CSV table of C-alpha atoms and ligand atoms in Angstrom, one decimal:
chain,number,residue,atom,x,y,z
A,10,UNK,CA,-21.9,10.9,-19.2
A,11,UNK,CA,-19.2,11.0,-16.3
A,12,UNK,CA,-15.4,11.2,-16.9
A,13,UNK,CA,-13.9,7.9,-15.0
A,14,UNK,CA,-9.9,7.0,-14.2
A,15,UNK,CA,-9.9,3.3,-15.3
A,16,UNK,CA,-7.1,1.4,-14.5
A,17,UNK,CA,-5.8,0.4,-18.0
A,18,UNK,CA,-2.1,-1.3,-16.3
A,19,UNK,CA,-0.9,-3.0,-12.7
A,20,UNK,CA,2.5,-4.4,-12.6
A,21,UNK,CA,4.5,-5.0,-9.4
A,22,UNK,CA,8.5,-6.0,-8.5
A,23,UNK,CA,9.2,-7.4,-5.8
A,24,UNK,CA,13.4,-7.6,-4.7
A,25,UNK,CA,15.1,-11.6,-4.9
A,26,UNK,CA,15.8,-11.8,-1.6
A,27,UNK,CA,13.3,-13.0,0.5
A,28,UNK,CA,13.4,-13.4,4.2
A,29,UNK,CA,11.4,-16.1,6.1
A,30,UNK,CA,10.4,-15.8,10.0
A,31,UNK,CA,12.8,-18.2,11.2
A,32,UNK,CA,16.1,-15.7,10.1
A,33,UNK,CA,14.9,-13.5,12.7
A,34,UNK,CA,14.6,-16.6,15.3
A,35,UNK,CA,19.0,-16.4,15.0
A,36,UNK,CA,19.2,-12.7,16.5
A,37,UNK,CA,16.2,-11.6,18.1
A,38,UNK,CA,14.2,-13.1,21.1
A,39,UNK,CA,11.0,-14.1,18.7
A,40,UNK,CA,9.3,-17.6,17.0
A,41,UNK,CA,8.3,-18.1,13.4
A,42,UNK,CA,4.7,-19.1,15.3
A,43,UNK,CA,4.3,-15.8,17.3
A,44,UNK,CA,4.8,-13.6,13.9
A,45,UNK,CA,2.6,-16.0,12.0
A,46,UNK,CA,-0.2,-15.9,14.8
A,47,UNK,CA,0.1,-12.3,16.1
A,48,UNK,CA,0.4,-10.7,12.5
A,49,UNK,CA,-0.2,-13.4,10.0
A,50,UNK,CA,3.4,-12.7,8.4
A,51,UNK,CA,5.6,-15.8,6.7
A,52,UNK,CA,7.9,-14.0,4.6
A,53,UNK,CA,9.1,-10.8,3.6
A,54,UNK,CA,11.3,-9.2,0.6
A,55,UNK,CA,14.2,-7.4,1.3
A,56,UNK,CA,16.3,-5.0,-1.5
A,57,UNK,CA,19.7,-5.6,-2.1
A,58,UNK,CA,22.2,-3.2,-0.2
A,59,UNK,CA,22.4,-1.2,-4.2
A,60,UNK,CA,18.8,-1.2,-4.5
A,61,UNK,CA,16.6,1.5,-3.8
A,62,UNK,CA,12.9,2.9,-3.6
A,63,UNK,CA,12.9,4.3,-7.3
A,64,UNK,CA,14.8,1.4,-8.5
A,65,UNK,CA,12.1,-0.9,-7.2
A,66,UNK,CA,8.9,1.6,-8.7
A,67,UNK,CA,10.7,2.1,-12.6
A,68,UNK,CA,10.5,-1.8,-12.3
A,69,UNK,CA,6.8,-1.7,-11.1
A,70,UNK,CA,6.5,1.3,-13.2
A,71,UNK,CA,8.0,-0.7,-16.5
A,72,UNK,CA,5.4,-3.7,-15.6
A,73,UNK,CA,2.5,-1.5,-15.1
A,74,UNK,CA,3.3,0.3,-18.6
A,75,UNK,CA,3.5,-3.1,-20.3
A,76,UNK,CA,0.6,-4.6,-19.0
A,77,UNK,CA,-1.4,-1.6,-20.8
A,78,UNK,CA,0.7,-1.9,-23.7
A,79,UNK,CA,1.7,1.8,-23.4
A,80,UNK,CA,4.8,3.9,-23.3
A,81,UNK,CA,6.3,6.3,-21.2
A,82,UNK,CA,5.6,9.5,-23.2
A,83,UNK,CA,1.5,8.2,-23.2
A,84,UNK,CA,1.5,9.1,-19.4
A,85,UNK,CA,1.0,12.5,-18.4
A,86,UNK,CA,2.1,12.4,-14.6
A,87,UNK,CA,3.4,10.3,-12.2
A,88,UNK,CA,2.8,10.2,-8.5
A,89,UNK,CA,5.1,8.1,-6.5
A,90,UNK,CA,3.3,7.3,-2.7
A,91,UNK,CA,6.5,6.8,-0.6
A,92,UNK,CA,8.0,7.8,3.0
A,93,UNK,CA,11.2,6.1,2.3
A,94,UNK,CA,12.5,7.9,-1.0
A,95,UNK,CA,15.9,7.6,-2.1
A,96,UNK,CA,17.2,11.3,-1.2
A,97,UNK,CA,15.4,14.5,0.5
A,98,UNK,CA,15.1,15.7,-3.0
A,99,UNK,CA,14.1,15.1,-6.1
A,100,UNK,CA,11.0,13.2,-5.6
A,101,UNK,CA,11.2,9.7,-6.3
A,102,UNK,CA,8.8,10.2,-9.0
A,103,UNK,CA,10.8,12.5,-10.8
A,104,UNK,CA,13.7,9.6,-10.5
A,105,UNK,CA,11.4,7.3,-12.1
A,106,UNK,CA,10.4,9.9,-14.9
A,107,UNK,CA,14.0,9.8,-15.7
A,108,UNK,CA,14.6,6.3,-15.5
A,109,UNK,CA,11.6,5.6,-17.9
A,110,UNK,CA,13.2,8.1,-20.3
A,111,UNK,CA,9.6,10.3,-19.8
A,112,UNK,CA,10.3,14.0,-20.8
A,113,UNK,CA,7.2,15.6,-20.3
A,114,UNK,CA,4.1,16.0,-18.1
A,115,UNK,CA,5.1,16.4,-14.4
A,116,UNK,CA,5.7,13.9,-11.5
A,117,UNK,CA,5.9,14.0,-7.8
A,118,UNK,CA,5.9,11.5,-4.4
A,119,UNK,CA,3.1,11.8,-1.8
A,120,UNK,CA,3.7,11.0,1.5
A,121,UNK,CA,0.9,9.5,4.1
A,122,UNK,CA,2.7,6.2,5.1
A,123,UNK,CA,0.9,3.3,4.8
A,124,UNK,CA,-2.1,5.1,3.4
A,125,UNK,CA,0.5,6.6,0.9
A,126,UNK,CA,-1.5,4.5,-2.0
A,127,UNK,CA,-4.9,5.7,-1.3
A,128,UNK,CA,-4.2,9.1,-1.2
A,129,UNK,CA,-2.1,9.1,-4.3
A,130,UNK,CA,-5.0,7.2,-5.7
A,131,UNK,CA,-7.1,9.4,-4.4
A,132,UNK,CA,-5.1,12.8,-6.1
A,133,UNK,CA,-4.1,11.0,-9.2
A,134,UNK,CA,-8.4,11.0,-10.1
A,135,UNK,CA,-8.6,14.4,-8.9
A,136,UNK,CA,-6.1,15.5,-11.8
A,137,UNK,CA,-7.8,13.3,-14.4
A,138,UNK,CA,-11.6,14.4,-13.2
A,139,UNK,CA,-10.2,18.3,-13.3
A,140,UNK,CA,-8.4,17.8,-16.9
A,141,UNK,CA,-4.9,18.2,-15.5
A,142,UNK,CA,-3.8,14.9,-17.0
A,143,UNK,CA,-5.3,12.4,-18.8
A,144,UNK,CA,-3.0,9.2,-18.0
A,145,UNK,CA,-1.9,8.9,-14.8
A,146,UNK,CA,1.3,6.2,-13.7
A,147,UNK,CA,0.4,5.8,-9.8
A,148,UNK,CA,3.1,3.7,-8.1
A,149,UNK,CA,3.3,2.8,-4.5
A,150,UNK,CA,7.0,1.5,-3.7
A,151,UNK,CA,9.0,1.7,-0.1
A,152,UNK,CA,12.0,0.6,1.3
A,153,UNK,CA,11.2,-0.4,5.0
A,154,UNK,CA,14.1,-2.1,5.7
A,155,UNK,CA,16.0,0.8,5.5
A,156,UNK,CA,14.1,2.3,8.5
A,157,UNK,CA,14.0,-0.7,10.6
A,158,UNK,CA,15.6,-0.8,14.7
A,159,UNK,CA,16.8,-4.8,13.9
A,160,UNK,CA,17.0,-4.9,17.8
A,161,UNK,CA,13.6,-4.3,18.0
A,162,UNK,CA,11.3,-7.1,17.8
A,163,UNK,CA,8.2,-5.7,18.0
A,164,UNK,CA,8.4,-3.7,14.8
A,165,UNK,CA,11.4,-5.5,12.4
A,166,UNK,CA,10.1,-8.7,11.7
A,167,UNK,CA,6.4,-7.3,10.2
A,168,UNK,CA,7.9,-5.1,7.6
A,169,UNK,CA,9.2,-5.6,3.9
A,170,UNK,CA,10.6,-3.7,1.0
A,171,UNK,CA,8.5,-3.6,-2.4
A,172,UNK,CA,6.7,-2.0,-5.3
A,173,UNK,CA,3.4,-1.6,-7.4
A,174,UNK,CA,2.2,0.4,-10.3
A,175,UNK,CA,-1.1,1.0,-12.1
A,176,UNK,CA,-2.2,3.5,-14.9
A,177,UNK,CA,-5.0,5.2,-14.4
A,178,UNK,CA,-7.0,6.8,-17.8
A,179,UNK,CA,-9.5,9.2,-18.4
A,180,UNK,CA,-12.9,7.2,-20.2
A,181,UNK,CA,-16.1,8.3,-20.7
A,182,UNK,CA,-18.8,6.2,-18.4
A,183,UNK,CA,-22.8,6.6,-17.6
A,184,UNK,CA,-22.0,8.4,-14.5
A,185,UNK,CA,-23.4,5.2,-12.6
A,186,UNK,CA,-22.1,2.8,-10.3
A,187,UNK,CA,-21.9,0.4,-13.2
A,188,UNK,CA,-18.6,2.4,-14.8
A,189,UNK,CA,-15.4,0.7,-14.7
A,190,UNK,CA,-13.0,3.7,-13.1
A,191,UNK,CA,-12.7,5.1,-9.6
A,192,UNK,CA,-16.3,5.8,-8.0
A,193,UNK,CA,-15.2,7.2,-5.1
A,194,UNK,CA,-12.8,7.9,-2.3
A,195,UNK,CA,-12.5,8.8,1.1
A,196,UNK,CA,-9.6,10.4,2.7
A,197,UNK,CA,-8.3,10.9,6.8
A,198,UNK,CA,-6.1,11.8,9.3
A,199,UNK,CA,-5.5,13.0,12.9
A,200,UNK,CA,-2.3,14.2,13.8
A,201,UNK,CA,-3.0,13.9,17.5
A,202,UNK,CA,-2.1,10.1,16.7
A,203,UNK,CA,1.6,10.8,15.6
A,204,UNK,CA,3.0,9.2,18.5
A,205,UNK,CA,1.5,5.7,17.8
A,206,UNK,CA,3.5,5.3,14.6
A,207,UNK,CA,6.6,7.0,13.5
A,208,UNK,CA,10.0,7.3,12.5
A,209,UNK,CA,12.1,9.2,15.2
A,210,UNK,CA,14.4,11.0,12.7
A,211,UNK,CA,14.3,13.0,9.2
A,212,UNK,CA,15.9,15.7,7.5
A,213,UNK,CA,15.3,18.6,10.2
A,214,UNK,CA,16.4,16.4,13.2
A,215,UNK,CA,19.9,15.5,10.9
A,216,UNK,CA,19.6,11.8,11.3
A,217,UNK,CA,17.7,9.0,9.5
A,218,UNK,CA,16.0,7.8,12.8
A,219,UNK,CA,14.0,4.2,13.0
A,220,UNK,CA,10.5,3.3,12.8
A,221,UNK,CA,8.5,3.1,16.3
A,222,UNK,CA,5.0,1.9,16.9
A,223,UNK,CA,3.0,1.1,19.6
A,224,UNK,CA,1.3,-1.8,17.4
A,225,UNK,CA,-1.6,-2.5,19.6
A,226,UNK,CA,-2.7,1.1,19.9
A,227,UNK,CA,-2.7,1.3,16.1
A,228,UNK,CA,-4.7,-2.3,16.0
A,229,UNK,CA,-7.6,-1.0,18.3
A,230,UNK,CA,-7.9,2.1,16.0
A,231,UNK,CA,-7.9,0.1,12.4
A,232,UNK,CA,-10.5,-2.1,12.1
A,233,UNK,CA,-13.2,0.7,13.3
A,234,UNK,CA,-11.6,3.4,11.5
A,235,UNK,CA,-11.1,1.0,8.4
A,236,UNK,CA,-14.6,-0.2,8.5
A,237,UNK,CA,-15.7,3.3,8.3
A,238,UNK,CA,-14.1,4.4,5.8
A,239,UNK,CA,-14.7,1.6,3.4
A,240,UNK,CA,-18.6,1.8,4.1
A,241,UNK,CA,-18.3,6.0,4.0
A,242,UNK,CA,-16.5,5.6,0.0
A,243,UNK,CA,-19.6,3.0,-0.7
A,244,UNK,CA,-21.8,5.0,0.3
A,245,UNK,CA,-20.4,7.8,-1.7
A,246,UNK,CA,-20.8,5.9,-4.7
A,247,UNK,CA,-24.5,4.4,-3.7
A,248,UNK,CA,-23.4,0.7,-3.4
A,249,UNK,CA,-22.6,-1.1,-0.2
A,250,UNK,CA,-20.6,-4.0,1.5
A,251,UNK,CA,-22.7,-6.7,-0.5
A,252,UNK,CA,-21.9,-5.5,-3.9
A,253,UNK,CA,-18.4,-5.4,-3.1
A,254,UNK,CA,-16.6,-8.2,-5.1
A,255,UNK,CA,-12.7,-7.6,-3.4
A,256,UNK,CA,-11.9,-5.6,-0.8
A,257,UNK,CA,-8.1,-5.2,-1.1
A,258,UNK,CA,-6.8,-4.0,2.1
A,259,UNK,CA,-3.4,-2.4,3.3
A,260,UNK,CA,-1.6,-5.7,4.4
A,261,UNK,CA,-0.3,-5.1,8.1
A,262,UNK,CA,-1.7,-7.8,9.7
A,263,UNK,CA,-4.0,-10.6,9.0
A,264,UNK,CA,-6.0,-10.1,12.2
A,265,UNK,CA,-6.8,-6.4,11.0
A,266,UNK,CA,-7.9,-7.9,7.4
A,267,UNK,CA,-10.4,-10.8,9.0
A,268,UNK,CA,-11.6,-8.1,11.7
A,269,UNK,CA,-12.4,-5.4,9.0
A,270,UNK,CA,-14.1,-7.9,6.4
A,271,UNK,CA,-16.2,-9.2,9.0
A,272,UNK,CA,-17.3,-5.9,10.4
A,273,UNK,CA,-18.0,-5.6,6.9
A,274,UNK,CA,-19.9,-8.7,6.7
A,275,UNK,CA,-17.9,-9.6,4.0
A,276,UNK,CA,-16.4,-13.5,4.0
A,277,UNK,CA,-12.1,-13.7,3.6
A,278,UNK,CA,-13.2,-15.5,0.1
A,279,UNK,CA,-14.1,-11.6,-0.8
A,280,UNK,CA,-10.3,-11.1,0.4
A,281,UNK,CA,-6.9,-10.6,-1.0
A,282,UNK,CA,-4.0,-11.9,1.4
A,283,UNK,CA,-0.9,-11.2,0.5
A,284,UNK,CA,0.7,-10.3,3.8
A,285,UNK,CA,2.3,-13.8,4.5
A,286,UNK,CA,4.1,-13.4,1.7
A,287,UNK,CA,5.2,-9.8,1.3
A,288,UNK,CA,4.8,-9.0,5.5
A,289,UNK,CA,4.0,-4.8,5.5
A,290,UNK,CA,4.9,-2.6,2.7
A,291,UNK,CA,3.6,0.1,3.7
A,292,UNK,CA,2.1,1.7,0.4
A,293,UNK,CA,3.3,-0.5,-2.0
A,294,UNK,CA,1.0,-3.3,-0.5
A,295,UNK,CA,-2.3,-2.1,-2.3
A,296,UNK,CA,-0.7,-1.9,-5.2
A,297,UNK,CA,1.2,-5.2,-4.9
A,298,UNK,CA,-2.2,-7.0,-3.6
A,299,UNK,CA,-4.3,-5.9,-6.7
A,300,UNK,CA,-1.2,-6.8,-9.0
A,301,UNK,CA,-0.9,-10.2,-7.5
A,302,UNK,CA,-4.8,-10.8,-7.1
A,303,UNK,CA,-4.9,-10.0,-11.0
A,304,UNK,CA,-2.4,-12.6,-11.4
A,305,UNK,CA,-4.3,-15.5,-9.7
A,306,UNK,CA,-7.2,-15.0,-11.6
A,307,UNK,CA,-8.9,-13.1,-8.4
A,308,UNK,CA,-9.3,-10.1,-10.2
A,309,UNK,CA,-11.3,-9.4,-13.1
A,310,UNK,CA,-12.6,-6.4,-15.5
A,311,UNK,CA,-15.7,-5.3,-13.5
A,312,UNK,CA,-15.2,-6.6,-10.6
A,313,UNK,CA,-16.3,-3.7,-7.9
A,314,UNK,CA,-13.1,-3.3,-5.1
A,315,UNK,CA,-12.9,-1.8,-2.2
A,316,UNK,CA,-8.9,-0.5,-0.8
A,317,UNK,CA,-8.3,0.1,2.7
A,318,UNK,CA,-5.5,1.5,4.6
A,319,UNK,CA,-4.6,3.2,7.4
A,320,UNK,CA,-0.9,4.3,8.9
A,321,UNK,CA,1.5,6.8,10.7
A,322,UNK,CA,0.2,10.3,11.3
A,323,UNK,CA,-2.6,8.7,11.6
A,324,UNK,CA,-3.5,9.0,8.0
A,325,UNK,CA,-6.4,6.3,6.3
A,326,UNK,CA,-8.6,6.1,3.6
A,327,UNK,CA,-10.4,4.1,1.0
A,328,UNK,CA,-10.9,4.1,-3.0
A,329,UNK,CA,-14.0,2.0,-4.0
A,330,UNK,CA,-13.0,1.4,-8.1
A,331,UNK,CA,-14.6,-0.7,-10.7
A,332,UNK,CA,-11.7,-3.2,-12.2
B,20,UT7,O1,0.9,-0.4,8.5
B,20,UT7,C1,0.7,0.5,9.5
B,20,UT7,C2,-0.2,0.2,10.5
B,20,UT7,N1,0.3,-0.8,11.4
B,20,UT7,C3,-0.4,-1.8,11.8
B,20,UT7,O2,-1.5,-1.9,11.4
B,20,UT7,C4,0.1,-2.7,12.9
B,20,UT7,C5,-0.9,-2.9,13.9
B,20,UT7,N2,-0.5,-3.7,15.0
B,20,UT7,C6,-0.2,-5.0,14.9
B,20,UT7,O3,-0.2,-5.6,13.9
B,20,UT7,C7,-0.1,-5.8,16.2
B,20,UT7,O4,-0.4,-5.0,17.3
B,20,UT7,C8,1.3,-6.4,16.4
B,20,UT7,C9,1.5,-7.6,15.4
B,20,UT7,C10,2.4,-5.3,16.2
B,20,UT7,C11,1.5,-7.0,17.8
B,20,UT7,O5,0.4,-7.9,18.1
B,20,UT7,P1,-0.4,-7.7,19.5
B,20,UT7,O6,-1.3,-8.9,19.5
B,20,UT7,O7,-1.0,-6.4,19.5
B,20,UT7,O8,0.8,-7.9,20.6
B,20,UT7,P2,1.3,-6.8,21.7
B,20,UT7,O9,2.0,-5.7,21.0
B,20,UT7,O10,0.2,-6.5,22.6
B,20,UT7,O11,2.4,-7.7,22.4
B,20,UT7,C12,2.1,-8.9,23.0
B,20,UT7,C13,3.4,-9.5,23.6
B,20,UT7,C14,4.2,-8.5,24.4
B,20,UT7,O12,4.7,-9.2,25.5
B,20,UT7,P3,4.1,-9.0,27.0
B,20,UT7,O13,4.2,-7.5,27.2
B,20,UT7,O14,2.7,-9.5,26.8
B,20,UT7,O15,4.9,-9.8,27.8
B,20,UT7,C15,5.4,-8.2,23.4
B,20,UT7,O16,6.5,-7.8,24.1
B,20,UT7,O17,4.2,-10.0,22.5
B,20,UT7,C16,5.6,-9.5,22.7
B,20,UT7,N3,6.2,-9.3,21.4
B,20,UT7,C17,6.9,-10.4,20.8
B,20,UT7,N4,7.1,-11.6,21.2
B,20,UT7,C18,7.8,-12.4,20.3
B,20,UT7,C19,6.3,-8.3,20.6
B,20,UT7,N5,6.9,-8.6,19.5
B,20,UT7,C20,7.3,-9.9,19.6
B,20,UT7,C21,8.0,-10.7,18.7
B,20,UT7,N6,8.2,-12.0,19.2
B,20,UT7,N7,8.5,-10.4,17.5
């Protein structure tokens, strides 16, 4: 017998306003067919000017909760995986506590960018395994757009603004690779890297600053450093690539996705896309891609997936979990 985190809820919100390529044709020297062919994006949410980061996860949070037919008070914590939280402080997550009308347990944001999800993931299973909690609401939700230079190209037209939620519970399994829950995870970073991706302001420079990337830097590290640790997490949990039912990556660029799966030697039918539709959420896109590949029928209890991210610091990392 093993203690397992199953995901018991996944729920995502998304803001109304949604942003095709060819708005950024009006202002910027760009094409709808060089974002489509260089990063695979079509489309991109946006939050309304009074909308912010917690206001998107409660939403995620509330669909998450009602997909497992559960209530606030069931959870016990809530970890909210963001680098664009409404204020410096309080966490996001305890913003959403309150918003969900939760008055116990404890809740807090983790911060590793795009990896954001996996980590908190990743943390949110330590706490159930070590008896710390026993429900666990794991959100991933950002607000990009607030950190965007609009004058420059290269970086404003691949990123959007959303959220996604699942609840993780403690269950009993076998202790084998056949138990529904989280089998394993492996976690990165390398702060040497910062200067690939970053935001060139915060709290201690007194300024909000503006997200900078040198994108094809970060490309030539992600499909080798995603590969690796996707196949390191299998390998943890004694499986490998051709058990592997979805890999659901971190959507920053469909040329990423295709290179990782086939370094994998895993066909895109194996795949969930959603980056044409939702462009880069940072961490809210794992979250988002499992809530949306549940909702085309992609997803389905048992199903072994694979998630994949990497982002700023460099941070990456991967959770291999049975649906
Ligand atoms: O989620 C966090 C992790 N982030 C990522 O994973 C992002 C990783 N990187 C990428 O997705 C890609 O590198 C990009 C989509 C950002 C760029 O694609 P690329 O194939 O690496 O292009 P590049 O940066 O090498 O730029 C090629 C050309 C440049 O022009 P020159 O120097 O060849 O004349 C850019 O100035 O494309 C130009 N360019 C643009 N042209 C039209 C850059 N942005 C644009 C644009 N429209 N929006």
């Amino acid at each position: 017998m093993a203690g397992r985190s199953v995901v018991v809820g996944v729920g995502h919100y998304l803001p109304e306003r949604v942003v095709p390529n060819s708005e950024f044709e009006k202002t910027l020297d760009t094409t709808d067919e060089w974002i489509r062919t260089r990063s695979g994006i079509e489309r991109r949410h946006f939050a309304a000017d009074d909308e912010s980061t917690s206001d998107l996860a409660t939403k995620a949070a509330e669909a998450a909760l009602a997909d497992a037919g559960l209530a606030a008070d069931d959870i016990d914590a809530i970890i909210v995986a963001t680098s664009t939280a409404d204020l410096t402080f309080p966490s996001a997550a305890t913003m959403v506590q309150a918003r969900l009308g939760m008055t116990k347990g404890f809740a807090f944001d983790v911060q590793a960018v795009c990896a954001g999800f996996v980590f908190a993931l990743s943390n949110a299973n330590a706490l159930i395994l070590s008896g710390q909690a026993k429900r666990v609401l794991v959100i991933g939700a950002e607000t990009f757009s607030r950190i965007m230079d609009w004058t420059d190209r290269s970086t404003c037209v691949l990123f959007g603004d959303g959220a996604g939620a699942l609840v993780l519970e403690l269950q009993e399994g076998a202790g084998t690779s056949d138990d529904r829950g989280i089998l394993a995870t492996d976690l990165n970073s390398d702060g040497r890297y910062k200067d690939l991706l970053y935001v060139d302001g915060g709290v201690s420079t007194q300024s909000t600053g503006h997200l900078r990337m040198q994108g094809n830097q970060v490309f030539r590290h992600a499909v080798e450093k995603l590969t690796k640790t996707a196949e390191t997490a299998l390998g943890t949990a004694g499986l490998g690539s051709a058990e592997v039912d979805w890999i659901v990556p971190h959507q920053a660029n469909i040329r990423i996705i295709q290179g990782t799966a086939k370094k994998m030697g895993l066909p895109m039918d194996k795949v969930v896309v959603t980056v044409q539709d939702h462009g880069n959420t940072s961490a809210a896109s794992i979250p988002l891609a499992l809530s949306v590949g549940k909702q085309r029928g992609q997803i389905k209890s048992g199903d072994l997936i694979v998630t994949e991210a990497i982002g700023g610091g460099l941070a990456w990392g991967a959770v291999v979990l049975r649906w």
